[in-house]
Tab-separated table of C-alpha atoms in Angstrom:
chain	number	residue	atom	x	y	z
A	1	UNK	CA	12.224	29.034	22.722
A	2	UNK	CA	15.074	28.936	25.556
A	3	UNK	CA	18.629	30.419	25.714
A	4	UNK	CA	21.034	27.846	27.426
A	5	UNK	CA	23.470	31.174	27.690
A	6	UNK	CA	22.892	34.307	29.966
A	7	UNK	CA	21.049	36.946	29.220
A	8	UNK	CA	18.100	37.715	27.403
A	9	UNK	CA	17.399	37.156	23.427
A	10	UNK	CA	14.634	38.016	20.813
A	11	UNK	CA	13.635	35.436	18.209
A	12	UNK	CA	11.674	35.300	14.707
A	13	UNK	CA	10.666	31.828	13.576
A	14	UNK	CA	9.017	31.165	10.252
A	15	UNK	CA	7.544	28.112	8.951
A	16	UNK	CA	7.567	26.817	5.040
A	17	UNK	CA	6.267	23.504	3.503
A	18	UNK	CA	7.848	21.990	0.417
A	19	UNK	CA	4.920	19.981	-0.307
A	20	UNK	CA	0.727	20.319	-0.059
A	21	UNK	CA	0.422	24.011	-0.042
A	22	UNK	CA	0.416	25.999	3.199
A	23	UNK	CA	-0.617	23.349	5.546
A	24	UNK	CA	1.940	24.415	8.331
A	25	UNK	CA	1.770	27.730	10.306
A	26	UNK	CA	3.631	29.504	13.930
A	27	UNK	CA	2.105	31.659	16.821
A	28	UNK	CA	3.733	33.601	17.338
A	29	UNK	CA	6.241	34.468	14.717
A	30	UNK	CA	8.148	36.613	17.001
A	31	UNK	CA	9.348	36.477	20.588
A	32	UNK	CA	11.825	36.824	23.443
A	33	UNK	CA	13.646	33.760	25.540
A	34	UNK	CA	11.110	31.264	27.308
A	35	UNK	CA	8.555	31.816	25.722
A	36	UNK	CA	6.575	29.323	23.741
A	37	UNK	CA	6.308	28.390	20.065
A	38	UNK	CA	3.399	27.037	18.976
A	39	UNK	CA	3.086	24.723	15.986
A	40	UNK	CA	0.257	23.880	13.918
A	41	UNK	CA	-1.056	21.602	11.037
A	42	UNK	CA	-4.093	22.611	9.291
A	43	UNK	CA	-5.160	19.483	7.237
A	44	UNK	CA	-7.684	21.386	4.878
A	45	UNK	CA	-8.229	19.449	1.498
A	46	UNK	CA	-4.586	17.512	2.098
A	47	UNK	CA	-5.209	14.339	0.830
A	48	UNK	CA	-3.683	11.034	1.950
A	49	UNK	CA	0.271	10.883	1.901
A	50	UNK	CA	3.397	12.307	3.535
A	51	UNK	CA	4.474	16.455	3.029
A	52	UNK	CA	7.787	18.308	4.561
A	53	UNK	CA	8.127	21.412	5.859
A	54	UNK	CA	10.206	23.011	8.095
A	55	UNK	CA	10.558	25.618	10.750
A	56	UNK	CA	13.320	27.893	11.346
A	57	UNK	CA	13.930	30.063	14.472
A	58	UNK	CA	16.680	32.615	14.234
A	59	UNK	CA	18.149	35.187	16.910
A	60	UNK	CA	20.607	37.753	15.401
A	61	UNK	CA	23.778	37.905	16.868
A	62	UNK	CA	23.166	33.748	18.723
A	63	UNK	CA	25.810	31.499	18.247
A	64	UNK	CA	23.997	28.724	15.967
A	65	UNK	CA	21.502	30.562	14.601
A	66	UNK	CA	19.051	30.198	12.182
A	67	UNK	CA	18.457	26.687	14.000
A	68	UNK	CA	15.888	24.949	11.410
A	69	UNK	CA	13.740	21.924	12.291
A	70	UNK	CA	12.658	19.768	9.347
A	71	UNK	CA	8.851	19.071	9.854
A	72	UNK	CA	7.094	15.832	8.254
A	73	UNK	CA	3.580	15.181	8.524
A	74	UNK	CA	1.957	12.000	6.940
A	75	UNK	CA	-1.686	11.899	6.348
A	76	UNK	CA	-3.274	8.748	6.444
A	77	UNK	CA	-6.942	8.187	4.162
A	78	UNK	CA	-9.848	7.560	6.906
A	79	UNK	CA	-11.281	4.105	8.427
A	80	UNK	CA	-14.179	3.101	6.651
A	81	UNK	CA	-17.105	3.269	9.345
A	82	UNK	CA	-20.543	1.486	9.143
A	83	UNK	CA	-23.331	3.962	10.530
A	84	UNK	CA	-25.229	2.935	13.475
A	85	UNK	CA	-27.887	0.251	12.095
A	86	UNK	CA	-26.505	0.456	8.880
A	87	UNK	CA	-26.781	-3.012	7.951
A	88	UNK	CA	-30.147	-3.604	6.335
A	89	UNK	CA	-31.661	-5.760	4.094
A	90	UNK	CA	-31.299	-4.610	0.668
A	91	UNK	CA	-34.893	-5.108	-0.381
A	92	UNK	CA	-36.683	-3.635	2.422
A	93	UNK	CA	-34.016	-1.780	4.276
A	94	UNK	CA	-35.022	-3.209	7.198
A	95	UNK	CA	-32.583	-3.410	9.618
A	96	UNK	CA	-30.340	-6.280	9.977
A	97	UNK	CA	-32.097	-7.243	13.724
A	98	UNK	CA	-34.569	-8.766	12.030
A	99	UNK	CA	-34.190	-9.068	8.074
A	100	UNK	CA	-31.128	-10.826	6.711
A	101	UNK	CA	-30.810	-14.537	6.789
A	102	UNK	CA	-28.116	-16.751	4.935
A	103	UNK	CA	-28.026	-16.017	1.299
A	104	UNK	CA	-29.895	-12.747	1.716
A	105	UNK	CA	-28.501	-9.293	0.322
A	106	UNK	CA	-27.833	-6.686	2.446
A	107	UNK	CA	-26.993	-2.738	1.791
A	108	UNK	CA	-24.332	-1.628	4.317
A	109	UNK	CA	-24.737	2.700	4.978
A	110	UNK	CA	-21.676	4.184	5.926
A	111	UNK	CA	-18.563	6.707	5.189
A	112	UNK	CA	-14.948	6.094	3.215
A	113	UNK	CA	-17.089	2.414	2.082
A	114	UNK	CA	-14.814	2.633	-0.804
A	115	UNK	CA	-11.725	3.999	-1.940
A	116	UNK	CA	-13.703	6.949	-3.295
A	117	UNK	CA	-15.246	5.201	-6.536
A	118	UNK	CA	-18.371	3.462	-7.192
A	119	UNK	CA	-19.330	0.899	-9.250
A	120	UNK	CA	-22.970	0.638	-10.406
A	121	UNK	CA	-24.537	-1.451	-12.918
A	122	UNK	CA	-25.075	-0.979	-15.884
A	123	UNK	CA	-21.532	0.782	-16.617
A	124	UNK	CA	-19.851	-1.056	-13.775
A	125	UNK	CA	-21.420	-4.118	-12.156
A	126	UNK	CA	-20.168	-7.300	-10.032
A	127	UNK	CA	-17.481	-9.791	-11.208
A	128	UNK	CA	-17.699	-13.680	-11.565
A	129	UNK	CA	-14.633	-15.649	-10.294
A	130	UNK	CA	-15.516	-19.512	-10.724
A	131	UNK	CA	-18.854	-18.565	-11.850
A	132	UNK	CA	-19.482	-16.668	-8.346
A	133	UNK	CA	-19.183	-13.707	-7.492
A	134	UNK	CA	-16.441	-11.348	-6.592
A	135	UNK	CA	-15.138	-10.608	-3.106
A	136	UNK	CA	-13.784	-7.185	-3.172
A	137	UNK	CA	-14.696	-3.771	-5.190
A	138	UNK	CA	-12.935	-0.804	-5.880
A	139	UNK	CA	-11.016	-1.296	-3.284
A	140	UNK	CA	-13.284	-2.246	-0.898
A	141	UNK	CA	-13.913	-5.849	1.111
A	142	UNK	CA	-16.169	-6.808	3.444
A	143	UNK	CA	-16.371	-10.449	5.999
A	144	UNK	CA	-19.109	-11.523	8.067
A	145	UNK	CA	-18.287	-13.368	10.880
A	146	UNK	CA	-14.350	-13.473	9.080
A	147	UNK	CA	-16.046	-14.866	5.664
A	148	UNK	CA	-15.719	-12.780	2.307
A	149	UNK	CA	-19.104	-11.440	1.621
A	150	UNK	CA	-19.697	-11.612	-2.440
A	151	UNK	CA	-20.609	-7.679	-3.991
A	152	UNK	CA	-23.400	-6.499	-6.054
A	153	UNK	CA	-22.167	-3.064	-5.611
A	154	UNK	CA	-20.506	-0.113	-4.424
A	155	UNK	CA	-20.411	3.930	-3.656
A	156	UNK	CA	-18.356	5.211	-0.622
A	157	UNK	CA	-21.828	5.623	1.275
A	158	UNK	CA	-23.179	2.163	0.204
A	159	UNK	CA	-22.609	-1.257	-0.237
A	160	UNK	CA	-24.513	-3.905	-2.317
A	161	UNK	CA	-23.337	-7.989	-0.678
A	162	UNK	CA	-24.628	-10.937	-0.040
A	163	UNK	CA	-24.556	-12.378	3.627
A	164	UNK	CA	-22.791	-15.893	3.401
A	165	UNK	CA	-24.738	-18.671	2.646
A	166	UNK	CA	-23.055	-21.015	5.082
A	167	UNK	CA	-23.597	-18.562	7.916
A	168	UNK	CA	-26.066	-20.165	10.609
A	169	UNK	CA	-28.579	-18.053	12.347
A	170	UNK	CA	-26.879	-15.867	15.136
A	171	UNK	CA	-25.120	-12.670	16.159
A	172	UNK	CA	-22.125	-11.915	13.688
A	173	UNK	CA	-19.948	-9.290	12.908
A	174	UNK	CA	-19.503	-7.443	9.985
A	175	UNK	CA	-16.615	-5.781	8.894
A	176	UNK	CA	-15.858	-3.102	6.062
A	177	UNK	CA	-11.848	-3.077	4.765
A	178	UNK	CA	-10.913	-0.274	2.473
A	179	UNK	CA	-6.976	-1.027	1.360
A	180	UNK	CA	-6.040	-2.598	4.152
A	181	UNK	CA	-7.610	-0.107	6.732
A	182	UNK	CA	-10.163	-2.228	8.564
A	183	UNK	CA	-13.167	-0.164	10.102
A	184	UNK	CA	-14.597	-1.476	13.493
A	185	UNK	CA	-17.335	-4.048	13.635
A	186	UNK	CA	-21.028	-3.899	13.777
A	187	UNK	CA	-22.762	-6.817	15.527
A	188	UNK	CA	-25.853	-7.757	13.704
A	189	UNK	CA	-28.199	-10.775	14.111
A	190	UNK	CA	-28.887	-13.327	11.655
């Protein structure tokens, strides 16, 4: 906090949020000139979206005072990530180095997998499009080498697919997609 004038003032600033709870907070909340302000966001349990707040620094007796500073902060929901080695074959959770081959199943281990639902037979269970199955599930996508794997299932810690049959032997990528937030690939060998 400066003073473009001569002199020397003292300043209170105080912060307040219109939206999420207390997630914005000063230090310190009192001060003279040049002296610094700092601002901080404590995410907590904020989930994804966008809150306002604002801070307001005052100096009695300044020309222009209280000057307030509107405050936005936008919170966006995490990447999906596949663990280290987390592609294994479904069966024998072997890893993928060795186990999966066109047409196989494979259980992908990770975080944020889904959009924070599961679906697991018997009360939720894949879909037929055609007569195969679906691509996508509760939110959640995932290619192999940039072709739609078809699901058996999935929790945000696990996913049930099926490598693509007309996938030749090789190393491919696979990649998790969670509403349009693509995680990063994980090489595996087929």
């Amino acid at each position: 906090v400066t003073d473009a004038g001569f002199g020397v003032i003292n300043w209170q600033a105080s912060a307040s949020t219109t939206s999420g709870g207390n997630w914005l907070s000063l230090s310190p909340t009192t001060g003279t000139q040049n002296e610094p302000l700092a601002v901080r966001v404590t995410l907590g349990t904020l989930a994804a979206g966008t809150y306002s707040g604002n801070v307001q620094v005052s100096s009695p007796g300044a020309n222009g005072t209280p000057k307030n500073i509107p405050v936005t902060l936008t919170v966006t929901p995490p990447l999906p990530l596949i663990s280290t080695g987390g592609v294994q074959n479904n069966a024998s959770y072997q890893r993928a180095a060795s186990s999966l081959a066109p047409g196989s199943i494979a259980a992908i281990f990770g975080t944020n997998l889904t959009d924070g639902r599961s679906c697991l037979p018997p009360s939720c269970g894949p879909t037929l499009v055609n007569g195969r199955l679906g691509t996508s599930m509760v939110g959640s996508s995932v290619t192999v080498n940039g072709v739609a794997a078809p699901f058996f299932y999935a929790t945000p810690n696990q996913l049930g697919v099926q490598i693509p049959a007309e996938l030749g032997p090789g190393t491919v990528d696979v990649r998790v997609t969670v509403e349009n937030r693509q995680g990063a690939a994980q090489a595996i060998a087929i």
